[in-house]
Short mmCIF file of C-alpha atoms in Angstrom, two decimals:
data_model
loop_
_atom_site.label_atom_id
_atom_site.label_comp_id
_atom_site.label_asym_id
_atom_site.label_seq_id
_atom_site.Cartn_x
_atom_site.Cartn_y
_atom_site.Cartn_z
CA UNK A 1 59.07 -28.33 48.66
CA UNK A 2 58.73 -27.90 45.05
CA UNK A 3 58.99 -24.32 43.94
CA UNK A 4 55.85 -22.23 42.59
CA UNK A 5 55.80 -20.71 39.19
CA UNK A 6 56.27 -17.24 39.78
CA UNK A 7 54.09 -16.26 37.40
CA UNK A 8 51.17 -18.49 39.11
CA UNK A 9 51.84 -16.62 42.34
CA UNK A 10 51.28 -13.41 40.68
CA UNK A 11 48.01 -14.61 38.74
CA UNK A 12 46.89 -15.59 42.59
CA UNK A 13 47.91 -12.64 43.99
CA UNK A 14 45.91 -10.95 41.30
CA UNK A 15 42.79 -12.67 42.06
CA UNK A 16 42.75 -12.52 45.55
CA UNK A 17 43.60 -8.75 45.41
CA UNK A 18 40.43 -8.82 42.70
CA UNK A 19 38.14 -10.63 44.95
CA UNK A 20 39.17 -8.22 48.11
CA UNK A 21 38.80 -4.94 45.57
CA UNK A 22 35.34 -6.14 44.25
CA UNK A 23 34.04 -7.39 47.32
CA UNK A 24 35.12 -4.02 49.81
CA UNK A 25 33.61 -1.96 47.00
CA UNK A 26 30.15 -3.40 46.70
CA UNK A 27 29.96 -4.15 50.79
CA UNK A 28 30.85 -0.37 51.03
CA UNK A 29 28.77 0.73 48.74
CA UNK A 30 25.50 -0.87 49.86
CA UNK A 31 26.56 0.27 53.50
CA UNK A 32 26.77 4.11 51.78
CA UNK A 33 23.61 3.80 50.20
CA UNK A 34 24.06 6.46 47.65
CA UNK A 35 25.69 7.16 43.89
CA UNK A 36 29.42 6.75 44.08
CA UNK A 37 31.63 9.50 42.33
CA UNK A 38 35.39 9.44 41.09
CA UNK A 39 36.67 10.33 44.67
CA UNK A 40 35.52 7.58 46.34
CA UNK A 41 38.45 5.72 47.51
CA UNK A 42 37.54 1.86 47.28
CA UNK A 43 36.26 2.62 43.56
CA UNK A 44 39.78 4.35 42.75
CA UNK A 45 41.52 0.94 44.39
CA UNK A 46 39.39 -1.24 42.26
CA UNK A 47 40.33 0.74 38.53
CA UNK A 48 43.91 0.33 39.88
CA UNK A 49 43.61 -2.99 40.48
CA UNK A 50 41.36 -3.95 37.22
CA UNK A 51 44.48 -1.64 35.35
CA UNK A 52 47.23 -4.23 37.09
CA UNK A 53 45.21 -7.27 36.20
CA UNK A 54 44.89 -6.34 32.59
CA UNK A 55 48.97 -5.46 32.36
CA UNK A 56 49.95 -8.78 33.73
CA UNK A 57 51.21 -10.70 30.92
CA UNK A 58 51.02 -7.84 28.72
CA UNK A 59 53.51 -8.60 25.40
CA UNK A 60 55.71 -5.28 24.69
CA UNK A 61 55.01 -3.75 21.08
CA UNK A 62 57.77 -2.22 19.41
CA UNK A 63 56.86 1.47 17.67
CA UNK A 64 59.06 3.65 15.74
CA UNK A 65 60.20 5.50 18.80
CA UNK A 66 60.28 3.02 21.45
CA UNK A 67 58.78 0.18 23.31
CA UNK A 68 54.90 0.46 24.09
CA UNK A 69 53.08 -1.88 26.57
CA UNK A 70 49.98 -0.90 27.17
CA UNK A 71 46.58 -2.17 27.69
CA UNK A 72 44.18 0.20 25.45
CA UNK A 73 45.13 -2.66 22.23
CA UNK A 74 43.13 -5.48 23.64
CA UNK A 75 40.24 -3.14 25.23
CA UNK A 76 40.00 -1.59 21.22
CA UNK A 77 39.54 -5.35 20.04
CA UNK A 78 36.06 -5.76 22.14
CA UNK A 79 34.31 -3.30 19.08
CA UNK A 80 35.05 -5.96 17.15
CA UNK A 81 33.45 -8.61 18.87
CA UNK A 82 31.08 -6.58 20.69
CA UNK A 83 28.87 -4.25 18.53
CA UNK A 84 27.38 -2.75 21.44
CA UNK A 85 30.82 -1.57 22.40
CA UNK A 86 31.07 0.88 19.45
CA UNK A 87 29.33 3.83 21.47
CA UNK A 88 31.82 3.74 24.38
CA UNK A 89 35.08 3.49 22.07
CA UNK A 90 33.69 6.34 19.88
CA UNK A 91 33.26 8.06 23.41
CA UNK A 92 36.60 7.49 24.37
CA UNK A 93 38.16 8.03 21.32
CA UNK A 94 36.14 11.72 21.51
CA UNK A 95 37.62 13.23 24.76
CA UNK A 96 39.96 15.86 24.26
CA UNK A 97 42.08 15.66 27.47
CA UNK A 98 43.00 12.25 26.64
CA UNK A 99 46.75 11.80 25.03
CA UNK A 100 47.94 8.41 25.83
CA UNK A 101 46.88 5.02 25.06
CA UNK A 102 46.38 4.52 29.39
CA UNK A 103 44.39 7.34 29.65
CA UNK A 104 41.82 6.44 27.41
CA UNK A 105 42.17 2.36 28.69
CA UNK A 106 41.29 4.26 31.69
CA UNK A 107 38.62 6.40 30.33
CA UNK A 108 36.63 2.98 29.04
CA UNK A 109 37.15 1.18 32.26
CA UNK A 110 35.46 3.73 33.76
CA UNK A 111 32.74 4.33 31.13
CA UNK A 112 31.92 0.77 31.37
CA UNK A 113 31.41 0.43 35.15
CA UNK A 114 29.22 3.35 34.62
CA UNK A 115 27.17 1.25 31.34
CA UNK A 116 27.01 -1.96 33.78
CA UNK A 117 28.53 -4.19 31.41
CA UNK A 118 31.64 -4.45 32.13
CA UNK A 119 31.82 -8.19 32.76
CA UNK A 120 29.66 -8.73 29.33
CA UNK A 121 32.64 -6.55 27.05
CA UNK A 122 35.71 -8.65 28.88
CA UNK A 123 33.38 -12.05 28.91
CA UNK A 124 33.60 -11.43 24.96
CA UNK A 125 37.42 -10.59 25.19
CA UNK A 126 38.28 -14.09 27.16
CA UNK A 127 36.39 -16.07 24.77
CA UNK A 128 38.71 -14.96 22.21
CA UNK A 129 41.65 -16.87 23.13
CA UNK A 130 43.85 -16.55 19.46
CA UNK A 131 43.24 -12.97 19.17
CA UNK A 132 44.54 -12.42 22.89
CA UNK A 133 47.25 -14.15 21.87
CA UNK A 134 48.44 -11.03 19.99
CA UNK A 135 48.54 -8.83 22.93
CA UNK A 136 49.11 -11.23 25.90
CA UNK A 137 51.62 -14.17 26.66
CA UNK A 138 50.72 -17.55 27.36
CA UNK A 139 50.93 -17.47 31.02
CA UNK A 140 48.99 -14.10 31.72
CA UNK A 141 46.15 -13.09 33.77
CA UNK A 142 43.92 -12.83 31.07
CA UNK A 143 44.56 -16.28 29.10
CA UNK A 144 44.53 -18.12 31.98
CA UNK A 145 41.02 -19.26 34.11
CA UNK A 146 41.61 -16.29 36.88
CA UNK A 147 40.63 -14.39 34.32
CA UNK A 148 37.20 -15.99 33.96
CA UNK A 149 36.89 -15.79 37.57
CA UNK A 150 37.58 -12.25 37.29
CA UNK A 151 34.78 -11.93 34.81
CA UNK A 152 32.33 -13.91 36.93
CA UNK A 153 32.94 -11.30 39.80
CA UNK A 154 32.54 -8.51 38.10
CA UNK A 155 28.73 -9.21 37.86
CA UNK A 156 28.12 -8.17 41.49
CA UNK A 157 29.09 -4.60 40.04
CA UNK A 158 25.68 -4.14 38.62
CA UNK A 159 24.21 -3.82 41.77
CA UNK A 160 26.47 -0.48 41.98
CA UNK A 161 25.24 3.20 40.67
CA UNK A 162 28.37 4.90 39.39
CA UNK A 163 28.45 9.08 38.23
CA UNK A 164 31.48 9.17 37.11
CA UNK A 165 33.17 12.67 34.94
CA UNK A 166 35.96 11.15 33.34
CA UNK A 167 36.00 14.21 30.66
CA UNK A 168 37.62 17.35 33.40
CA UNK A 169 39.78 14.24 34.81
CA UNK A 170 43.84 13.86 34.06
CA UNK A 171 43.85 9.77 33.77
CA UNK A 172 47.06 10.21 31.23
CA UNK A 173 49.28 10.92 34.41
CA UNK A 174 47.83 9.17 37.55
CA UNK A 175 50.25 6.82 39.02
CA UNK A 176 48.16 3.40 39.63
CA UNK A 177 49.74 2.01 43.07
CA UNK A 178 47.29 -0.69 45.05
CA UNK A 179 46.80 0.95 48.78
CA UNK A 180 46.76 -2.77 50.75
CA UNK A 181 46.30 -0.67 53.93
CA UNK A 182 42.84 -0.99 52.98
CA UNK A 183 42.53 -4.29 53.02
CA UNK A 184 44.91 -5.29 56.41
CA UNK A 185 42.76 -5.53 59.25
CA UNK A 186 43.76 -6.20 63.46
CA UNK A 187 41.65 -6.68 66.05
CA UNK A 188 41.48 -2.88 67.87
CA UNK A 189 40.01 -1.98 63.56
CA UNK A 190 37.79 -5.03 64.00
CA UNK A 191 36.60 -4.01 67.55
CA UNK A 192 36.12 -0.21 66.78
CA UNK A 193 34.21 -1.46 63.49
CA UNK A 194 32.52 -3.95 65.74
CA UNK A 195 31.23 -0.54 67.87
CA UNK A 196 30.86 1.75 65.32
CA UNK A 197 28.08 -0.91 63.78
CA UNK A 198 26.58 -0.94 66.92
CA UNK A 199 26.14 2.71 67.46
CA UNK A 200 25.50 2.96 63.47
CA UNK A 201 22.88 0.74 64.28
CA UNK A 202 21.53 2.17 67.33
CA UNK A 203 21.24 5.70 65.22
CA UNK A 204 19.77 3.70 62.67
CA UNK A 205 16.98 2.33 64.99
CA UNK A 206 16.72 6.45 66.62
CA UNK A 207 16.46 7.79 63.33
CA UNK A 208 13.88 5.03 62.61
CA UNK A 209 11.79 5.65 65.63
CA UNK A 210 11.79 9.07 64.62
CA UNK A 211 10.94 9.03 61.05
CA UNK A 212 8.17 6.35 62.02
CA UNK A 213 6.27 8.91 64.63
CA UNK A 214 6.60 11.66 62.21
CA UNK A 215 4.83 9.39 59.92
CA UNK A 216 2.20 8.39 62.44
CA UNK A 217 1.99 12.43 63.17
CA UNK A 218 0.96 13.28 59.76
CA UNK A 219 -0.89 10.34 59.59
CA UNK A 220 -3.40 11.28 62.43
CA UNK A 221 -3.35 14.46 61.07
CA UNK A 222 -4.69 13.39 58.01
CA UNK A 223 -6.91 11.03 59.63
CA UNK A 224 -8.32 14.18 61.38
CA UNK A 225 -8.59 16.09 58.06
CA UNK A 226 -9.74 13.30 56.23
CA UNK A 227 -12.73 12.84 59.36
CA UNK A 228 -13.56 16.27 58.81
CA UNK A 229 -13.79 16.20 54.78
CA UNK A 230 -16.23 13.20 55.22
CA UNK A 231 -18.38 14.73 57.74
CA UNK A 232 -18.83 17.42 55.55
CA UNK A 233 -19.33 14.81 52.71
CA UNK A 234 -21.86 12.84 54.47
CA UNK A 235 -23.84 15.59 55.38
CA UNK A 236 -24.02 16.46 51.46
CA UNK A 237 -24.84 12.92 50.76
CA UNK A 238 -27.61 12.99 53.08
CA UNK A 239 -28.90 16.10 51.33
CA UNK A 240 -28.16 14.53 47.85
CA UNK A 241 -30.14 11.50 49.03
CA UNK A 242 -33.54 13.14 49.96
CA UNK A 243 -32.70 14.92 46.69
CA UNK A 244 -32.27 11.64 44.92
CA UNK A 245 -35.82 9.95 46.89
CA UNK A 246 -37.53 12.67 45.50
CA UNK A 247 -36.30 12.54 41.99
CA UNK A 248 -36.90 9.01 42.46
CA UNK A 249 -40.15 9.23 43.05
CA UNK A 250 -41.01 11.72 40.47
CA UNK A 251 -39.48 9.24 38.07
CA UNK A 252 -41.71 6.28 39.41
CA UNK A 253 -44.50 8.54 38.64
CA UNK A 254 -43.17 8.79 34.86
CA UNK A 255 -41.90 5.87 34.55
CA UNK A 256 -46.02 5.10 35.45
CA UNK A 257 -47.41 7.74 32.35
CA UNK A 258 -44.78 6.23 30.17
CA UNK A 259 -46.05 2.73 30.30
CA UNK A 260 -49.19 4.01 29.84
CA UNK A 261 -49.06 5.50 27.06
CA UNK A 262 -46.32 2.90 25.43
CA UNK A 263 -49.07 0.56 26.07
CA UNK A 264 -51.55 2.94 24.05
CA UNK A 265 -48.90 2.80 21.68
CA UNK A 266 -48.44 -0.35 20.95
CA UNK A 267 -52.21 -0.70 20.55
CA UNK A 268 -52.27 1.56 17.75
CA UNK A 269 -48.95 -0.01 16.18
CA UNK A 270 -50.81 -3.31 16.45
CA UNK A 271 -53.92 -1.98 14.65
CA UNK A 272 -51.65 -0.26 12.05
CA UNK A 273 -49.49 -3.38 11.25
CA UNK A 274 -53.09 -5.78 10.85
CA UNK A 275 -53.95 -2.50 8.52
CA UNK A 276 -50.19 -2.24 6.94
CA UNK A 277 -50.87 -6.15 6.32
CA UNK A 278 -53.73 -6.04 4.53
CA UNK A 279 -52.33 -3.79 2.14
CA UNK A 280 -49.60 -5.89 1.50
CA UNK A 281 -51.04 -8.81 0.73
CA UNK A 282 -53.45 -6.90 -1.63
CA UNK A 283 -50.40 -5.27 -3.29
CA UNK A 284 -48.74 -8.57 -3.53
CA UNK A 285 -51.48 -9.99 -5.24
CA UNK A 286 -51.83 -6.25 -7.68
CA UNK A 287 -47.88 -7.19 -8.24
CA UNK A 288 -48.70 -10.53 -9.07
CA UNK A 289 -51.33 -9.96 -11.77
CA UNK A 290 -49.08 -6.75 -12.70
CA UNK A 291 -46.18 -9.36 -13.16
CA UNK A 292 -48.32 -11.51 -15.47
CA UNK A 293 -49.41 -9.12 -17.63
CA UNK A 294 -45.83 -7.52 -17.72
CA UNK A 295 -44.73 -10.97 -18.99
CA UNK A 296 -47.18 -11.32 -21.61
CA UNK A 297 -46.47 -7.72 -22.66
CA UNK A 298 -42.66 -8.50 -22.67
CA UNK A 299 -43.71 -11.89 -24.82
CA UNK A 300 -45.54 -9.92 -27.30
CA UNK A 301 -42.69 -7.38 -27.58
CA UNK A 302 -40.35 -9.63 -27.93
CA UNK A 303 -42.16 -11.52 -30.70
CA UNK A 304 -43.14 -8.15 -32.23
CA UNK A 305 -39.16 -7.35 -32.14
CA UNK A 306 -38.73 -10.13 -34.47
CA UNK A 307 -41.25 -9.42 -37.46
CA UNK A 308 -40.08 -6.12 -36.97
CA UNK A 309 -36.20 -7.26 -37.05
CA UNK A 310 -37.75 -8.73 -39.81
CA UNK A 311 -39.61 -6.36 -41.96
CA UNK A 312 -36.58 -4.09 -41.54
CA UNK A 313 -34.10 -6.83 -43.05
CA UNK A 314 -37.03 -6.93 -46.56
CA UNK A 315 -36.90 -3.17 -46.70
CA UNK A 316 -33.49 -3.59 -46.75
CA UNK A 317 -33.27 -5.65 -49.43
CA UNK A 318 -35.97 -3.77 -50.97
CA UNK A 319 -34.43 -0.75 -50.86
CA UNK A 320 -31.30 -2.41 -52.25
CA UNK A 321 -33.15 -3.21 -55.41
CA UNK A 322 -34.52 0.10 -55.34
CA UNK A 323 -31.11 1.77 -55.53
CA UNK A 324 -30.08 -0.80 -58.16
CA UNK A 325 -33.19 0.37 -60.28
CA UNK A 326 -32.37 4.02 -59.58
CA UNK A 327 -28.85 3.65 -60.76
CA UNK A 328 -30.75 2.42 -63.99
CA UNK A 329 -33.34 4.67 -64.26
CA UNK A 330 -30.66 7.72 -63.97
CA UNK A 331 -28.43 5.98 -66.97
CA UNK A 332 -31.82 6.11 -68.96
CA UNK A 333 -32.52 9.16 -67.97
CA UNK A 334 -29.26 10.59 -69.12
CA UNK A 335 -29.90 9.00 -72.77
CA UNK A 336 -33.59 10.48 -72.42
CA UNK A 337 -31.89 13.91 -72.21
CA UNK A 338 -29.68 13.10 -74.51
CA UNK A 339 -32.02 11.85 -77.19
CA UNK A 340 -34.41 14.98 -76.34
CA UNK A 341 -31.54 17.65 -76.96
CA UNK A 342 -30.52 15.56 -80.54
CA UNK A 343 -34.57 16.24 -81.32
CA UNK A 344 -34.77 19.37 -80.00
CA UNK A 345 -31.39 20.55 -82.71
CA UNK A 346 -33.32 19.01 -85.43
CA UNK A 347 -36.45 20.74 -84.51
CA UNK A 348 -34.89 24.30 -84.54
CA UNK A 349 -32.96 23.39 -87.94
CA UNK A 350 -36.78 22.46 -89.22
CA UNK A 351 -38.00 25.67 -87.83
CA UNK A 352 -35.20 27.42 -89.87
CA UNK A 353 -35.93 26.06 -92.67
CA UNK A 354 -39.73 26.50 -92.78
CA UNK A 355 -39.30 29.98 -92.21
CA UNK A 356 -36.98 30.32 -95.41
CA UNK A 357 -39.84 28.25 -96.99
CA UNK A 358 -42.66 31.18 -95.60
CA UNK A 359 -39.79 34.04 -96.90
CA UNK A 360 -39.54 32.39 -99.84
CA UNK A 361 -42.95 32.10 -100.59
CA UNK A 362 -43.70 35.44 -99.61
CA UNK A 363 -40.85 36.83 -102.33
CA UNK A 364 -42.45 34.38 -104.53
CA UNK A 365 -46.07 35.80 -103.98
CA UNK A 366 -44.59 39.14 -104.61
CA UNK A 367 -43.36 38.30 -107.79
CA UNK A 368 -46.56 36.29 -108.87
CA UNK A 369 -48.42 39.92 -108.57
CA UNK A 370 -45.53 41.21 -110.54
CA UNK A 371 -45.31 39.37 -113.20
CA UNK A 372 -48.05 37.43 -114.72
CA UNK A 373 -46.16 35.85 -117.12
CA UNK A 374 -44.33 33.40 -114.98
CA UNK A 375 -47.64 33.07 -113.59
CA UNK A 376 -47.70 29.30 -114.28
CA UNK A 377 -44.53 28.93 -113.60
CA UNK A 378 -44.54 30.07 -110.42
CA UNK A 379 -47.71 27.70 -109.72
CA UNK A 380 -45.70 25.07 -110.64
CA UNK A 381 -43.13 26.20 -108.51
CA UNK A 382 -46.03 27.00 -105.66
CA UNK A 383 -47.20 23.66 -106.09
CA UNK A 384 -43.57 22.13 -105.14
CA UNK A 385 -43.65 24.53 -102.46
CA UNK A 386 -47.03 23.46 -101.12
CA UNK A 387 -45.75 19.58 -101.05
CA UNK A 388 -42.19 20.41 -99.78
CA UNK A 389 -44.36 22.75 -96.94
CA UNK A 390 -46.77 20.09 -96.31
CA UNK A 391 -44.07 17.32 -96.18
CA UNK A 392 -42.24 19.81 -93.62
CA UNK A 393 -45.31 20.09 -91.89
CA UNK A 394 -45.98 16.26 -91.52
CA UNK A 395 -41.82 16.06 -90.13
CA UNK A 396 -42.89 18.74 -87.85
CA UNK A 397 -45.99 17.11 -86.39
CA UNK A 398 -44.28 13.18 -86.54
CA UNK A 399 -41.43 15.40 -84.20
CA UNK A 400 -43.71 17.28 -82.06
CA UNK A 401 -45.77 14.23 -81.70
CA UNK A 402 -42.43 11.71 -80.77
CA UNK A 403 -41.79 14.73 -78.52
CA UNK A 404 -44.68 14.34 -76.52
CA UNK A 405 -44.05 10.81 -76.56
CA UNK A 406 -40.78 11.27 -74.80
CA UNK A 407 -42.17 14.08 -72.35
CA UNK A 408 -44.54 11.28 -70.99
CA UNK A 409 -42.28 8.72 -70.58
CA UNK A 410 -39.70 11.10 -68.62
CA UNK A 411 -42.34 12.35 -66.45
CA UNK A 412 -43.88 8.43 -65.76
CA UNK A 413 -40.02 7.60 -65.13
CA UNK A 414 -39.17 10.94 -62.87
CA UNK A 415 -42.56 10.31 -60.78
CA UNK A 416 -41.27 6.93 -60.10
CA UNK A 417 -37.81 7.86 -59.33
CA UNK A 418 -39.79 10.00 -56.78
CA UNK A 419 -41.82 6.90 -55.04
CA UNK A 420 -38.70 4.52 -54.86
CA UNK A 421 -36.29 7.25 -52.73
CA UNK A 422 -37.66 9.92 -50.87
CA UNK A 423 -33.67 11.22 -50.45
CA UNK A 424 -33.34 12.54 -53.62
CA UNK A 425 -36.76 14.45 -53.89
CA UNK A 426 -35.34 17.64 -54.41
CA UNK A 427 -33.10 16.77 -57.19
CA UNK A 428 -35.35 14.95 -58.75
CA UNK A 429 -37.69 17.77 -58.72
CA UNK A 430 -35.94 19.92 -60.39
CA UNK A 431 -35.14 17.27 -63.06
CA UNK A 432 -38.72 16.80 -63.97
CA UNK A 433 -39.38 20.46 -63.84
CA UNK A 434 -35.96 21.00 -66.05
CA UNK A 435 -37.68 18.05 -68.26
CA UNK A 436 -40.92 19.66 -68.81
CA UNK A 437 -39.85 23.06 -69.93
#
């Protein structure tokens, strides 16, 4: 016979002792029907052999101080390729009694079982064949398909509830041996497991007997007390139901008034819509003529808009002339006053001289009486007087009379400075009053 590869023999060995772990644990833990805890002695055989099946093939790193194989390097990886994963390694990575690199592979094994996804993080890990490649050889557990099948049984472990205090627990030093006494069976163990089912199962069936008349014992009681509680209830209903006949009744009778009078009601409702109608209609028609003549009123504003619209644009230009002619009318007015103050100078100068005419007169009257001799003389000299005085005289009435002349026109022009813009009324007022003085 040919001889085995060692190293094949061991992966089988692995996975047989994988498939004995898994399977004791979850038949044992069904049959003990409750949480299991770190003491429980199939769950310690399957971390030890879970910890042997990740060594196998393990490559040896070399570290500053000495040689370290050790299976928390390819456990780290799943992070990576596992985002999920992040909590758990933080977790691990946070307990303060952990020292080694075991301890806290340990630690996530265990954290993992107790997350129920333990076959999804090394599923990921498997996959990964060239990154393995770093930690394991060729011919290990994990690169080979045992390892798959490994993964694949590790799904039954969901079925198991796990409590698990990994933080008060020493994992750095615990010595992981696989206890195969466990697993070795002969036929007085088979026969004695053989009884013990039986009488587990005859218990089972006591205990079940039991538990089921203890049932039907509070049940009857219950029944009784639930008997009496609707006695008493159906003796209220039947007091609630006359109750409710009566109110019934009374209601009927109601109910009777009420159509009555809805019907009286609607009678009136009737007679007020026919009246409400009416109305309408003869407001509709008010609205109608109301409408008309609104329209012909709106017609005649409209058109009333426009001669006003424009008038207004005539007294515009009106009123532009108007200020044109009052721009004039000021110029002239200004050469009026102008003219009138030249006149006025001359007639003061004429004043001054007629009253050196009247002194000299006088002086010459006074020496007429005085003197007889230059009697003639001083006729003569009268008589010049009497024409210069009479050809003042004539100046002074042509002025006073060209005077008045002005004085008319500048009160014609002021009064019509005061027709053509009503704005400058008081100014022009006191122009015409400045004027006539």
């Amino acid at each position: 016979m040919a001889t085995k590869d060692p190293t094949a023999v061991e992966r089988a060995n692995l996975l047989n002792m994988a498939k004995l772990s898994i399977k004791g644990l979850i038949e044992s833990a069904l049959s003990f029907g409750r949480t299991l805890d770190s003491d429980y002695p199939p769950l310690q055989q399957f971390f030890v052999v879970m910890e042997h099946c990740l060594k196998h093939g393990l490559k040896v790193r070399k570290s500053f101080l000495s040689y370290n194989k050790t299976i928390w390097g390819p456990l780290e990886l799943v992070e990576k390729l596992y985002p999920e994963a992040e909590e758990i390694g933080a977790s691990v990575r946070d307990l303060p009694g952990l020292k080694t690199p075991l301890g806290r592979a340990r630690a996530w094994l265990r954290l993992a079982l107790m997350q129920k996804k333990m076959a999804d993080y090394l599923r990921c890990l498997i996959i990964q064949r060239d990154l393995l490649s770093e930690f394991y050889e060729y011919h290990a557990l994990m690169m080979e398909e045992e390892g798959a099948v490994i993964v694949g049984l590790l799904v039954g472990l969901n079925v198991i509830d796990a409590n698990l205090c990994v933080k008060g627990e020493d994992l750095d030093s615990q010595v992981g041996v696989i206890d195969f006494s466990m697993y070795l069976k002969n036929e007085e163990d088979i026969g004695n497991k053989e009884r013990n089912a039986q009488i587990a199962a005859i218990l089972d069936q006591k205990n079940y007997v039991e538990e089921l008349n203890r049932q039907l014992n509070s049940t009857v009681s219950s029944l009784h007390s639930r008997v009496d509680s609707l006695e008493k209830s159906n003796t209220k209903l039947i007091e609630e139901l006359a109750i409710a006949k009566n109110n019934i009744i009374k209601l009927q009778e109601e109910n009777h008034q009420l159509r009555s009078e809805n019907k009286l009601i609607l009678m009136k409702t009737q007679q007020q819509l026919e009246v409400t109608k009416v109305d309408v209609e003869t407001e509709l028609q008010t609205y109608k003529h109301s409408r008309q003549g609104l329209d012909e009123m709106y017609s005649e504003a409209r058109r009333q808009l426009r001669d006003e619209s424009q008038l207004r644009q005539d007294v515009e230009s009106e009123l532009a002339v108007q200020v044109s002619m009052k721009h004039e009318t000021e110029l002239a007015m200004k050469l009026l006053e102008k003219d009138i103050h030249e006149k006025q100078d001359a007639l003061i100068g004429l004043r001054q001289q007629l009253e050196e005419v009247k002194a000299i007169n006088i002086e010459m009257y006074q020496k007429l009486q005085g003197s007889e001799d230059g009697l003639k003389e001083k006729n003569e000299i009268m008589a010049q007087l009497e024409e210069k005085t009479n050809t003042i005289t004539a100046a002074m009435r042509q002025l006073e009379q060209s005077d008045n002349d002005l004085l008319t026109q500048t009160r014609t022009i002021a009064m019509s400075l005061v027709k053509c813009a009503s704005s400058d009324t008081q100014d022009q007022y006191k122009l015409v009053k400045d004027i006539s003085f």
